[in-house]
Amino acid sequence: RRHTRLQGDWSSDVCSSDLREAQIVAQFDHPHIVPVYDVVRSQEFPAYIVSKYIDGCSLAERLRQSPLPLVEAVDLITDVAEALDYAHRSRGEVVHRDIKPGNLLLDQQGKIYVADFGLAVREADPVHEGDFAGTPAYMSPEQVREIGRAHV
């Protein structure tokens, strides 16, 4: 069940970052994006995101076991590209900015999911000179040169 109880006093940076990520992902309904159900606060944790549990491993863990067969790799890349295109075509024109094997989850059947929209931005969000987000080894040349917000 999907719901979006994402309001309240979220004043700390950690809380507002988690809330922002949850608000971005809560608008999505795509078979290859991990759905977010809620953001919860507790005495122990300032905020945590409640999302669908993906029973499996990250693509990074899977690749440490052995290379993917070419056909499987092409299928996974296609599914991820479709999910990113969906996010970008959404109301907020969302750009993930941190696509890497560690943020791609595989379930037990081999279905891939895009996760961790923590660094995502909307196209309309202001970008300040020196804003740098992502994992350098996986960033596009445009991001590294700070001339764009490409997510591929």
mmCIF file with all atom_site columns, C-alpha atoms in Angstrom:
data_model
loop_
_atom_site.group_PDB
_atom_site.id
_atom_site.type_symbol
_atom_site.label_atom_id
_atom_site.label_alt_id
_atom_site.label_comp_id
_atom_site.label_asym_id
_atom_site.label_entity_id
_atom_site.label_seq_id
_atom_site.pdbx_PDB_ins_code
_atom_site.Cartn_x
_atom_site.Cartn_y
_atom_site.Cartn_z
_atom_site.occupancy
_atom_site.B_iso_or_equiv
_atom_site.pdbx_formal_charge
_atom_site.auth_seq_id
_atom_site.auth_comp_id
_atom_site.auth_asym_id
_atom_site.auth_atom_id
_atom_site.pdbx_PDB_model_num
ATOM 1   C CA . ARG A 1 1   ? 0.000  0.000   0.000   1.00 0.00 ? 1   ARG A CA 1
ATOM 2   C CA . ARG A 1 2   ? 1.363  3.397   -0.996  1.00 0.00 ? 2   ARG A CA 1
ATOM 3   C CA . HIS A 1 3   ? 0.748  6.476   1.148   1.00 0.00 ? 3   HIS A CA 1
ATOM 4   C CA . THR A 1 4   ? 2.481  9.786   1.657   1.00 0.00 ? 4   THR A CA 1
ATOM 5   C CA . ARG A 1 5   ? 2.345  10.902  5.296   1.00 0.00 ? 5   ARG A CA 1
ATOM 6   C CA . LEU A 1 6   ? 5.313  13.171  4.707   1.00 0.00 ? 6   LEU A CA 1
ATOM 7   C CA . GLN A 1 7   ? 4.529  16.276  6.715   1.00 0.00 ? 7   GLN A CA 1
ATOM 8   C CA . GLY A 1 8   ? 5.526  17.696  10.108  1.00 0.00 ? 8   GLY A CA 1
ATOM 9   C CA . ASP A 1 9   ? 8.504  19.406  11.677  1.00 0.00 ? 9   ASP A CA 1
ATOM 10  C CA . TRP A 1 10  ? 11.510 18.134  9.772   1.00 0.00 ? 10  TRP A CA 1
ATOM 11  C CA . SER A 1 11  ? 13.977 20.823  10.790  1.00 0.00 ? 11  SER A CA 1
ATOM 12  C CA . SER A 1 12  ? 17.306 18.976  10.971  1.00 0.00 ? 12  SER A CA 1
ATOM 13  C CA . ASP A 1 13  ? 19.389 18.566  7.806   1.00 0.00 ? 13  ASP A CA 1
ATOM 14  C CA . VAL A 1 14  ? 19.120 14.771  8.013   1.00 0.00 ? 14  VAL A CA 1
ATOM 15  C CA . CYS A 1 15  ? 15.351 14.937  8.358   1.00 0.00 ? 15  CYS A CA 1
ATOM 16  C CA . SER A 1 16  ? 14.863 17.457  5.580   1.00 0.00 ? 16  SER A CA 1
ATOM 17  C CA . SER A 1 17  ? 17.152 15.471  3.255   1.00 0.00 ? 17  SER A CA 1
ATOM 18  C CA . ASP A 1 18  ? 15.201 12.260  3.926   1.00 0.00 ? 18  ASP A CA 1
ATOM 19  C CA . LEU A 1 19  ? 11.897 14.071  3.541   1.00 0.00 ? 19  LEU A CA 1
ATOM 20  C CA . ARG A 1 20  ? 13.021 15.640  0.269   1.00 0.00 ? 20  ARG A CA 1
ATOM 21  C CA . GLU A 1 21  ? 14.087 12.244  -1.102  1.00 0.00 ? 21  GLU A CA 1
ATOM 22  C CA . ALA A 1 22  ? 10.822 10.647  0.011   1.00 0.00 ? 22  ALA A CA 1
ATOM 23  C CA . GLN A 1 23  ? 8.735  13.416  -1.519  1.00 0.00 ? 23  GLN A CA 1
ATOM 24  C CA . ILE A 1 24  ? 10.546 12.990  -4.823  1.00 0.00 ? 24  ILE A CA 1
ATOM 25  C CA . VAL A 1 25  ? 10.187 9.200   -4.914  1.00 0.00 ? 25  VAL A CA 1
ATOM 26  C CA . ALA A 1 26  ? 6.639  9.091   -3.502  1.00 0.00 ? 26  ALA A CA 1
ATOM 27  C CA . GLN A 1 27  ? 5.352  10.616  -6.750  1.00 0.00 ? 27  GLN A CA 1
ATOM 28  C CA . PHE A 1 28  ? 6.735  7.718   -8.813  1.00 0.00 ? 28  PHE A CA 1
ATOM 29  C CA . ASP A 1 29  ? 4.872  4.591   -9.827  1.00 0.00 ? 29  ASP A CA 1
ATOM 30  C CA . HIS A 1 30  ? 7.313  2.649   -11.965 1.00 0.00 ? 30  HIS A CA 1
ATOM 31  C CA . PRO A 1 31  ? 8.132  -1.078  -11.889 1.00 0.00 ? 31  PRO A CA 1
ATOM 32  C CA . HIS A 1 32  ? 11.885 -0.400  -11.712 1.00 0.00 ? 32  HIS A CA 1
ATOM 33  C CA . ILE A 1 33  ? 11.969 2.320   -9.035  1.00 0.00 ? 33  ILE A CA 1
ATOM 34  C CA . VAL A 1 34  ? 11.864 1.250   -5.380  1.00 0.00 ? 34  VAL A CA 1
ATOM 35  C CA . PRO A 1 35  ? 8.612  2.708   -4.008  1.00 0.00 ? 35  PRO A CA 1
ATOM 36  C CA . VAL A 1 36  ? 8.708  4.830   -0.850  1.00 0.00 ? 36  VAL A CA 1
ATOM 37  C CA . TYR A 1 37  ? 5.828  4.358   1.582   1.00 0.00 ? 37  TYR A CA 1
ATOM 38  C CA . ASP A 1 38  ? 6.631  6.746   4.414   1.00 0.00 ? 38  ASP A CA 1
ATOM 39  C CA . VAL A 1 39  ? 9.224  8.739   6.326   1.00 0.00 ? 39  VAL A CA 1
ATOM 40  C CA . VAL A 1 40  ? 9.204  8.100   10.056  1.00 0.00 ? 40  VAL A CA 1
ATOM 41  C CA . ARG A 1 41  ? 10.834 9.765   13.052  1.00 0.00 ? 41  ARG A CA 1
ATOM 42  C CA . SER A 1 42  ? 11.622 8.122   16.357  1.00 0.00 ? 42  SER A CA 1
ATOM 43  C CA . GLN A 1 43  ? 13.561 8.807   19.549  1.00 0.00 ? 43  GLN A CA 1
ATOM 44  C CA . GLU A 1 44  ? 16.385 6.638   18.245  1.00 0.00 ? 44  GLU A CA 1
ATOM 45  C CA . PHE A 1 45  ? 16.493 7.846   14.628  1.00 0.00 ? 45  PHE A CA 1
ATOM 46  C CA . PRO A 1 46  ? 15.894 11.426  13.436  1.00 0.00 ? 46  PRO A CA 1
ATOM 47  C CA . ALA A 1 47  ? 14.294 10.091  10.246  1.00 0.00 ? 47  ALA A CA 1
ATOM 48  C CA . TYR A 1 48  ? 14.206 6.982   8.167   1.00 0.00 ? 48  TYR A CA 1
ATOM 49  C CA . ILE A 1 49  ? 12.554 6.127   4.893   1.00 0.00 ? 49  ILE A CA 1
ATOM 50  C CA . VAL A 1 50  ? 10.131 3.209   4.724   1.00 0.00 ? 50  VAL A CA 1
ATOM 51  C CA . SER A 1 51  ? 10.293 1.657   1.278   1.00 0.00 ? 51  SER A CA 1
ATOM 52  C CA . LYS A 1 52  ? 9.588  -1.655  -0.384  1.00 0.00 ? 52  LYS A CA 1
ATOM 53  C CA . TYR A 1 53  ? 11.959 -4.391  0.748   1.00 0.00 ? 53  TYR A CA 1
ATOM 54  C CA . ILE A 1 54  ? 13.887 -5.806  -2.186  1.00 0.00 ? 54  ILE A CA 1
ATOM 55  C CA . ASP A 1 55  ? 14.934 -9.356  -1.332  1.00 0.00 ? 55  ASP A CA 1
ATOM 56  C CA . GLY A 1 56  ? 18.188 -9.725  -3.195  1.00 0.00 ? 56  GLY A CA 1
ATOM 57  C CA . CYS A 1 57  ? 21.405 -7.754  -3.561  1.00 0.00 ? 57  CYS A CA 1
ATOM 58  C CA . SER A 1 58  ? 22.847 -4.674  -5.203  1.00 0.00 ? 58  SER A CA 1
ATOM 59  C CA . LEU A 1 59  ? 24.202 -4.873  -8.724  1.00 0.00 ? 59  LEU A CA 1
ATOM 60  C CA . ALA A 1 60  ? 27.633 -4.133  -7.210  1.00 0.00 ? 60  ALA A CA 1
ATOM 61  C CA . GLU A 1 61  ? 27.400 -7.281  -5.074  1.00 0.00 ? 61  GLU A CA 1
ATOM 62  C CA . ARG A 1 62  ? 26.202 -9.327  -8.043  1.00 0.00 ? 62  ARG A CA 1
ATOM 63  C CA . LEU A 1 63  ? 29.077 -8.112  -10.246 1.00 0.00 ? 63  LEU A CA 1
ATOM 64  C CA . ARG A 1 64  ? 31.625 -9.165  -7.622  1.00 0.00 ? 64  ARG A CA 1
ATOM 65  C CA . GLN A 1 65  ? 30.426 -12.750 -8.111  1.00 0.00 ? 65  GLN A CA 1
ATOM 66  C CA . SER A 1 66  ? 30.895 -12.839 -11.906 1.00 0.00 ? 66  SER A CA 1
ATOM 67  C CA . PRO A 1 67  ? 30.334 -10.729 -15.015 1.00 0.00 ? 67  PRO A CA 1
ATOM 68  C CA . LEU A 1 68  ? 26.786 -10.589 -16.357 1.00 0.00 ? 68  LEU A CA 1
ATOM 69  C CA . PRO A 1 69  ? 25.959 -12.343 -19.609 1.00 0.00 ? 69  PRO A CA 1
ATOM 70  C CA . LEU A 1 70  ? 25.632 -9.741  -22.386 1.00 0.00 ? 70  LEU A CA 1
ATOM 71  C CA . VAL A 1 71  ? 21.896 -10.261 -22.953 1.00 0.00 ? 71  VAL A CA 1
ATOM 72  C CA . GLU A 1 72  ? 21.160 -9.909  -19.217 1.00 0.00 ? 72  GLU A CA 1
ATOM 73  C CA . ALA A 1 73  ? 23.322 -6.772  -18.997 1.00 0.00 ? 73  ALA A CA 1
ATOM 74  C CA . VAL A 1 74  ? 21.510 -5.177  -21.957 1.00 0.00 ? 74  VAL A CA 1
ATOM 75  C CA . ASP A 1 75  ? 18.118 -6.010  -20.410 1.00 0.00 ? 75  ASP A CA 1
ATOM 76  C CA . LEU A 1 76  ? 19.127 -4.475  -17.059 1.00 0.00 ? 76  LEU A CA 1
ATOM 77  C CA . ILE A 1 77  ? 20.532 -1.343  -18.705 1.00 0.00 ? 77  ILE A CA 1
ATOM 78  C CA . THR A 1 78  ? 17.298 -0.959  -20.688 1.00 0.00 ? 78  THR A CA 1
ATOM 79  C CA . ASP A 1 79  ? 15.167 -1.265  -17.530 1.00 0.00 ? 79  ASP A CA 1
ATOM 80  C CA . VAL A 1 80  ? 17.308 1.281   -15.650 1.00 0.00 ? 80  VAL A CA 1
ATOM 81  C CA . ALA A 1 81  ? 17.234 3.694   -18.599 1.00 0.00 ? 81  ALA A CA 1
ATOM 82  C CA . GLU A 1 82  ? 13.432 3.420   -18.767 1.00 0.00 ? 82  GLU A CA 1
ATOM 83  C CA . ALA A 1 83  ? 13.159 4.117   -15.014 1.00 0.00 ? 83  ALA A CA 1
ATOM 84  C CA . LEU A 1 84  ? 15.442 7.163   -15.268 1.00 0.00 ? 84  LEU A CA 1
ATOM 85  C CA . ASP A 1 85  ? 13.538 8.419   -18.309 1.00 0.00 ? 85  ASP A CA 1
ATOM 86  C CA . TYR A 1 86  ? 10.277 8.017   -16.365 1.00 0.00 ? 86  TYR A CA 1
ATOM 87  C CA . ALA A 1 87  ? 11.721 10.003  -13.426 1.00 0.00 ? 87  ALA A CA 1
ATOM 88  C CA . HIS A 1 88  ? 12.917 12.740  -15.739 1.00 0.00 ? 88  HIS A CA 1
ATOM 89  C CA . ARG A 1 89  ? 9.580  12.936  -17.573 1.00 0.00 ? 89  ARG A CA 1
ATOM 90  C CA . SER A 1 90  ? 7.699  13.138  -14.263 1.00 0.00 ? 90  SER A CA 1
ATOM 91  C CA . ARG A 1 91  ? 6.128  16.382  -13.046 1.00 0.00 ? 91  ARG A CA 1
ATOM 92  C CA . GLY A 1 92  ? 9.330  17.404  -11.331 1.00 0.00 ? 92  GLY A CA 1
ATOM 93  C CA . GLU A 1 93  ? 11.718 16.363  -14.116 1.00 0.00 ? 93  GLU A CA 1
ATOM 94  C CA . VAL A 1 94  ? 13.859 14.466  -11.603 1.00 0.00 ? 94  VAL A CA 1
ATOM 95  C CA . VAL A 1 95  ? 17.529 13.724  -12.258 1.00 0.00 ? 95  VAL A CA 1
ATOM 96  C CA . HIS A 1 96  ? 18.971 10.964  -10.029 1.00 0.00 ? 96  HIS A CA 1
ATOM 97  C CA . ARG A 1 97  ? 22.652 12.131  -10.071 1.00 0.00 ? 97  ARG A CA 1
ATOM 98  C CA . ASP A 1 98  ? 24.076 9.022   -8.383  1.00 0.00 ? 98  ASP A CA 1
ATOM 99  C CA . ILE A 1 99  ? 23.468 6.040   -10.659 1.00 0.00 ? 99  ILE A CA 1
ATOM 100 C CA . LYS A 1 100 ? 25.977 3.329   -9.819  1.00 0.00 ? 100 LYS A CA 1
ATOM 101 C CA . PRO A 1 101 ? 25.887 -0.442  -9.218  1.00 0.00 ? 101 PRO A CA 1
ATOM 102 C CA . GLY A 1 102 ? 25.475 0.097   -5.462  1.00 0.00 ? 102 GLY A CA 1
ATOM 103 C CA . ASN A 1 103 ? 22.229 2.035   -6.033  1.00 0.00 ? 103 ASN A CA 1
ATOM 104 C CA . LEU A 1 104 ? 20.717 -0.581  -8.327  1.00 0.00 ? 104 LEU A CA 1
ATOM 105 C CA . LEU A 1 105 ? 19.029 -3.503  -6.567  1.00 0.00 ? 105 LEU A CA 1
ATOM 106 C CA . LEU A 1 106 ? 18.333 -6.945  -7.994  1.00 0.00 ? 106 LEU A CA 1
ATOM 107 C CA . ASP A 1 107 ? 15.584 -9.113  -6.528  1.00 0.00 ? 107 ASP A CA 1
ATOM 108 C CA . GLN A 1 108 ? 15.702 -12.915 -6.405  1.00 0.00 ? 108 GLN A CA 1
ATOM 109 C CA . GLN A 1 109 ? 14.157 -13.131 -9.893  1.00 0.00 ? 109 GLN A CA 1
ATOM 110 C CA . GLY A 1 110 ? 16.742 -10.751 -11.399 1.00 0.00 ? 110 GLY A CA 1
ATOM 111 C CA . LYS A 1 111 ? 14.420 -7.732  -11.668 1.00 0.00 ? 111 LYS A CA 1
ATOM 112 C CA . ILE A 1 112 ? 16.349 -4.482  -11.236 1.00 0.00 ? 112 ILE A CA 1
ATOM 113 C CA . TYR A 1 113 ? 15.262 -1.458  -9.207  1.00 0.00 ? 113 TYR A CA 1
ATOM 114 C CA . VAL A 1 114 ? 16.666 2.077   -9.054  1.00 0.00 ? 114 VAL A CA 1
ATOM 115 C CA . ALA A 1 115 ? 17.167 3.101   -5.411  1.00 0.00 ? 115 ALA A CA 1
ATOM 116 C CA . ASP A 1 116 ? 18.582 5.991   -3.368  1.00 0.00 ? 116 ASP A CA 1
ATOM 117 C CA . PHE A 1 117 ? 17.286 9.242   -4.783  1.00 0.00 ? 117 PHE A CA 1
ATOM 118 C CA . GLY A 1 118 ? 19.073 11.115  -1.975  1.00 0.00 ? 118 GLY A CA 1
ATOM 119 C CA . LEU A 1 119 ? 21.087 13.285  -4.379  1.00 0.00 ? 119 LEU A CA 1
ATOM 120 C CA . ALA A 1 120 ? 18.277 13.744  -6.896  1.00 0.00 ? 120 ALA A CA 1
ATOM 121 C CA . VAL A 1 121 ? 17.311 17.193  -8.083  1.00 0.00 ? 121 VAL A CA 1
ATOM 122 C CA . ARG A 1 122 ? 14.460 18.557  -10.111 1.00 0.00 ? 122 ARG A CA 1
ATOM 123 C CA . GLU A 1 123 ? 15.355 20.363  -13.317 1.00 0.00 ? 123 GLU A CA 1
ATOM 124 C CA . ALA A 1 124 ? 13.785 23.529  -11.887 1.00 0.00 ? 124 ALA A CA 1
ATOM 125 C CA . ASP A 1 125 ? 15.955 23.422  -8.725  1.00 0.00 ? 125 ASP A CA 1
ATOM 126 C CA . PRO A 1 126 ? 18.624 26.124  -8.696  1.00 0.00 ? 126 PRO A CA 1
ATOM 127 C CA . VAL A 1 127 ? 22.156 24.882  -9.199  1.00 0.00 ? 127 VAL A CA 1
ATOM 128 C CA . HIS A 1 128 ? 24.869 26.875  -7.524  1.00 0.00 ? 128 HIS A CA 1
ATOM 129 C CA . GLU A 1 129 ? 28.407 27.085  -8.850  1.00 0.00 ? 129 GLU A CA 1
ATOM 130 C CA . GLY A 1 130 ? 30.450 24.441  -7.091  1.00 0.00 ? 130 GLY A CA 1
ATOM 131 C CA . ASP A 1 131 ? 27.444 22.166  -6.462  1.00 0.00 ? 131 ASP A CA 1
ATOM 132 C CA . PHE A 1 132 ? 28.892 18.725  -6.884  1.00 0.00 ? 132 PHE A CA 1
ATOM 133 C CA . ALA A 1 133 ? 26.834 15.588  -6.255  1.00 0.00 ? 133 ALA A CA 1
ATOM 134 C CA . GLY A 1 134 ? 27.398 11.979  -7.093  1.00 0.00 ? 134 GLY A CA 1
ATOM 135 C CA . THR A 1 135 ? 30.072 9.343   -6.904  1.00 0.00 ? 135 THR A CA 1
ATOM 136 C CA . PRO A 1 136 ? 33.041 10.624  -8.947  1.00 0.00 ? 136 PRO A CA 1
ATOM 137 C CA . ALA A 1 137 ? 33.864 7.257   -10.545 1.00 0.00 ? 137 ALA A CA 1
ATOM 138 C CA . TYR A 1 138 ? 30.309 7.049   -11.933 1.00 0.00 ? 138 TYR A CA 1
ATOM 139 C CA . MET A 1 139 ? 29.652 10.693  -12.802 1.00 0.00 ? 139 MET A CA 1
ATOM 140 C CA . SER A 1 140 ? 29.088 11.822  -16.349 1.00 0.00 ? 140 SER A CA 1
ATOM 141 C CA . PRO A 1 141 ? 31.672 14.133  -17.934 1.00 0.00 ? 141 PRO A CA 1
ATOM 142 C CA . GLU A 1 142 ? 29.055 16.921  -17.817 1.00 0.00 ? 142 GLU A CA 1
ATOM 143 C CA . GLN A 1 143 ? 28.732 16.572  -14.041 1.00 0.00 ? 143 GLN A CA 1
ATOM 144 C CA . VAL A 1 144 ? 32.472 16.490  -13.547 1.00 0.00 ? 144 VAL A CA 1
ATOM 145 C CA . ARG A 1 145 ? 32.856 19.635  -15.653 1.00 0.00 ? 145 ARG A CA 1
ATOM 146 C CA . GLU A 1 146 ? 29.919 21.180  -13.732 1.00 0.00 ? 146 GLU A CA 1
ATOM 147 C CA . ILE A 1 147 ? 28.083 22.150  -16.910 1.00 0.00 ? 147 ILE A CA 1
ATOM 148 C CA . GLY A 1 148 ? 25.020 19.981  -16.524 1.00 0.00 ? 148 GLY A CA 1
ATOM 149 C CA . ARG A 1 149 ? 23.035 17.604  -14.433 1.00 0.00 ? 149 ARG A CA 1
ATOM 150 C CA . ALA A 1 150 ? 23.196 14.500  -16.579 1.00 0.00 ? 150 ALA A CA 1
ATOM 151 C CA . HIS A 1 151 ? 22.271 11.280  -14.839 1.00 0.00 ? 151 HIS A CA 1
ATOM 152 C CA . VAL A 1 152 ? 23.543 8.746   -17.328 1.00 0.00 ? 152 VAL A CA 1
#
